[in-house]
Amino acid sequence: QPVPDPFPTLSRFSPQEQRSLVAQLEAGESELERLRSVERDKLAQQDRSSQLEKEVAALREKIHHLDDMLKSQQRKVRQMIEQLQNSKSVIQAKDAAIQELKERVSYLEAENLEMHDRIEHLIEKQVSRGGLSSRARSKSEYVSR
């Protein structure tokens, strides 16, 4: 029994027409495969584009976070500089007060020494005149009175 022709309508065409139709079919299938490939590439590009958009958004968020951290650190540094300047001013004022007190102490020590010398001179004068009792008093006795 003969095998039935799967394309019975083709048998009515000449071999040249059949080759032409087969070539058109193959060209159509090739074009269809090319278009499907282009569509797959397009979908892959869309996926890649979507992925890149997500990465860009994440990077923008990180940059924003780092920018906030940097601004915070800059504020802290400015505050620390201000505190240091304030502390420096306080220290300078205290140094000036200390210097003034040192000068005052030096002045008072000089005055005290001068007073001791005067007292000693007066004691020597009175002893030489015989105005004191037989016992001479020490400087500390005169200073403590």
Short mmCIF file of C-alpha atoms in Angstrom, two decimals:
data_model
loop_
_atom_site.label_atom_id
_atom_site.label_comp_id
_atom_site.label_asym_id
_atom_site.label_seq_id
_atom_site.Cartn_x
_atom_site.Cartn_y
_atom_site.Cartn_z
CA GLN A 1 0.00 0.00 0.00
CA PRO A 2 1.42 3.37 -0.96
CA VAL A 3 2.16 5.97 1.76
CA PRO A 4 -0.27 8.88 1.57
CA ASP A 5 1.26 12.22 0.63
CA PRO A 6 1.43 14.43 3.77
CA PHE A 7 1.00 17.50 1.62
CA PRO A 8 -1.52 16.45 -0.97
CA THR A 9 -1.94 19.97 -2.23
CA LEU A 10 1.77 20.22 -3.10
CA SER A 11 1.55 17.36 -5.54
CA ARG A 12 -0.39 19.53 -7.94
CA PHE A 13 2.56 22.01 -8.10
CA SER A 14 5.53 21.52 -10.32
CA PRO A 15 8.88 20.59 -8.73
CA GLN A 16 10.13 24.12 -9.34
CA GLU A 17 7.07 25.59 -7.61
CA GLN A 18 7.50 23.11 -4.77
CA ARG A 19 11.15 24.16 -4.29
CA SER A 20 10.08 27.78 -4.32
CA LEU A 21 7.38 27.15 -1.73
CA VAL A 22 9.78 25.12 0.46
CA ALA A 23 12.35 27.92 0.18
CA GLN A 24 9.67 30.45 1.19
CA LEU A 25 8.67 28.20 4.09
CA GLU A 26 12.28 27.87 5.25
CA ALA A 27 12.81 31.62 4.86
CA GLY A 28 9.63 32.28 6.86
CA GLU A 29 10.69 29.84 9.60
CA SER A 30 14.16 31.40 9.65
CA GLU A 31 12.68 34.90 9.95
CA LEU A 32 10.29 33.68 12.65
CA GLU A 33 13.22 32.18 14.61
CA ARG A 34 15.20 35.41 14.15
CA LEU A 35 12.24 37.44 15.48
CA ARG A 36 11.82 35.06 18.41
CA SER A 37 15.54 35.44 19.16
CA VAL A 38 15.20 39.23 18.95
CA GLU A 39 12.22 39.03 21.31
CA ARG A 40 14.22 36.86 23.75
CA ASP A 41 17.10 39.36 23.57
CA LYS A 42 14.64 42.18 24.15
CA LEU A 43 13.24 40.41 27.23
CA ALA A 44 16.78 39.75 28.48
CA GLN A 45 17.62 43.43 27.96
CA GLN A 46 14.47 44.44 29.84
CA ASP A 47 15.44 42.13 32.70
CA ARG A 48 18.97 43.54 32.70
CA SER A 49 17.57 47.08 32.56
CA SER A 50 15.28 46.34 35.50
CA GLN A 51 18.19 44.83 37.44
CA LEU A 52 20.37 47.88 36.70
CA GLU A 53 17.58 50.23 37.81
CA LYS A 54 17.40 48.37 41.12
CA GLU A 55 21.20 48.54 41.52
CA VAL A 56 21.18 52.27 40.72
CA ALA A 57 18.41 52.85 43.28
CA ALA A 58 20.37 50.89 45.91
CA LEU A 59 23.54 52.86 45.12
CA ARG A 60 21.65 56.15 45.35
CA GLU A 61 20.32 55.08 48.74
CA LYS A 62 23.84 54.18 49.90
CA ILE A 63 25.18 57.52 48.64
CA HIS A 64 22.37 59.34 50.45
CA HIS A 65 23.15 57.42 53.64
CA LEU A 66 26.89 58.15 53.32
CA ASP A 67 26.14 61.82 52.64
CA ASP A 68 24.02 61.95 55.82
CA MET A 69 26.84 60.28 57.78
CA LEU A 70 29.37 62.74 56.36
CA LYS A 71 27.20 65.73 57.28
CA SER A 72 26.77 64.31 60.79
CA GLN A 73 30.53 63.85 61.16
CA GLN A 74 31.14 67.38 59.89
CA ARG A 75 28.68 68.73 62.49
CA LYS A 76 30.46 66.78 65.22
CA VAL A 77 33.86 68.06 64.07
CA ARG A 78 32.57 71.66 64.04
CA GLN A 79 31.17 71.18 67.56
CA MET A 80 34.48 69.73 68.75
CA ILE A 81 36.39 72.65 67.19
CA GLU A 82 34.03 75.08 68.89
CA GLN A 83 34.48 73.30 72.23
CA LEU A 84 38.26 73.38 71.79
CA GLN A 85 38.16 77.10 71.00
CA ASN A 86 35.98 77.72 74.06
CA SER A 87 38.32 75.64 76.22
CA LYS A 88 41.30 77.51 74.80
CA SER A 89 39.65 80.84 75.70
CA VAL A 90 38.91 79.61 79.23
CA ILE A 91 42.49 78.35 79.63
CA GLN A 92 43.89 81.66 78.37
CA ALA A 93 41.70 83.57 80.84
CA LYS A 94 42.81 81.28 83.69
CA ASP A 95 46.45 81.60 82.61
CA ALA A 96 46.08 85.39 82.69
CA ALA A 97 44.51 85.19 86.17
CA ILE A 98 47.32 82.87 87.34
CA GLN A 99 49.95 85.24 85.93
CA GLU A 100 48.27 88.16 87.70
CA LEU A 101 48.22 86.21 90.97
CA LYS A 102 51.90 85.26 90.55
CA GLU A 103 52.78 88.91 90.05
CA ARG A 104 50.73 89.84 93.11
CA VAL A 105 52.43 87.12 95.18
CA SER A 106 55.84 88.38 94.03
CA TYR A 107 54.85 91.94 94.96
CA LEU A 108 53.57 90.83 98.38
CA GLU A 109 56.69 88.71 99.00
CA ALA A 110 58.85 91.72 98.19
CA GLU A 111 56.74 93.90 100.48
CA ASN A 112 56.94 91.25 103.20
CA LEU A 113 60.73 91.08 102.85
CA GLU A 114 60.92 94.85 103.08
CA MET A 115 58.80 94.80 106.26
CA HIS A 116 61.04 92.14 107.78
CA ASP A 117 64.08 94.26 106.97
CA ARG A 118 62.45 97.33 108.60
CA ILE A 119 61.48 95.36 111.70
CA GLU A 120 64.97 93.91 111.95
CA HIS A 121 66.43 97.39 111.58
CA LEU A 122 64.12 98.76 114.30
CA ILE A 123 64.99 95.88 116.62
CA GLU A 124 68.69 96.47 116.10
CA LYS A 125 68.16 100.17 116.82
CA GLN A 126 66.32 99.49 120.05
CA VAL A 127 68.83 96.88 121.17
CA SER A 128 71.71 99.25 120.54
CA ARG A 129 69.93 101.91 122.68
CA GLY A 130 69.23 99.37 125.36
CA GLY A 131 65.49 99.87 125.10
CA LEU A 132 64.60 96.19 125.10
CA SER A 133 64.80 93.63 127.81
CA SER A 134 67.82 91.41 127.94
CA ARG A 135 66.18 88.87 125.64
CA ALA A 136 66.00 89.79 121.91
CA ARG A 137 62.81 88.87 120.12
CA SER A 138 62.84 86.87 116.89
CA LYS A 139 61.37 88.10 113.62
CA SER A 140 58.56 85.59 113.84
CA GLU A 141 57.42 87.04 117.16
CA TYR A 142 57.08 90.48 115.55
CA VAL A 143 55.43 89.16 112.40
CA SER A 144 52.87 87.08 114.29
CA ARG A 145 51.66 90.07 116.34
#
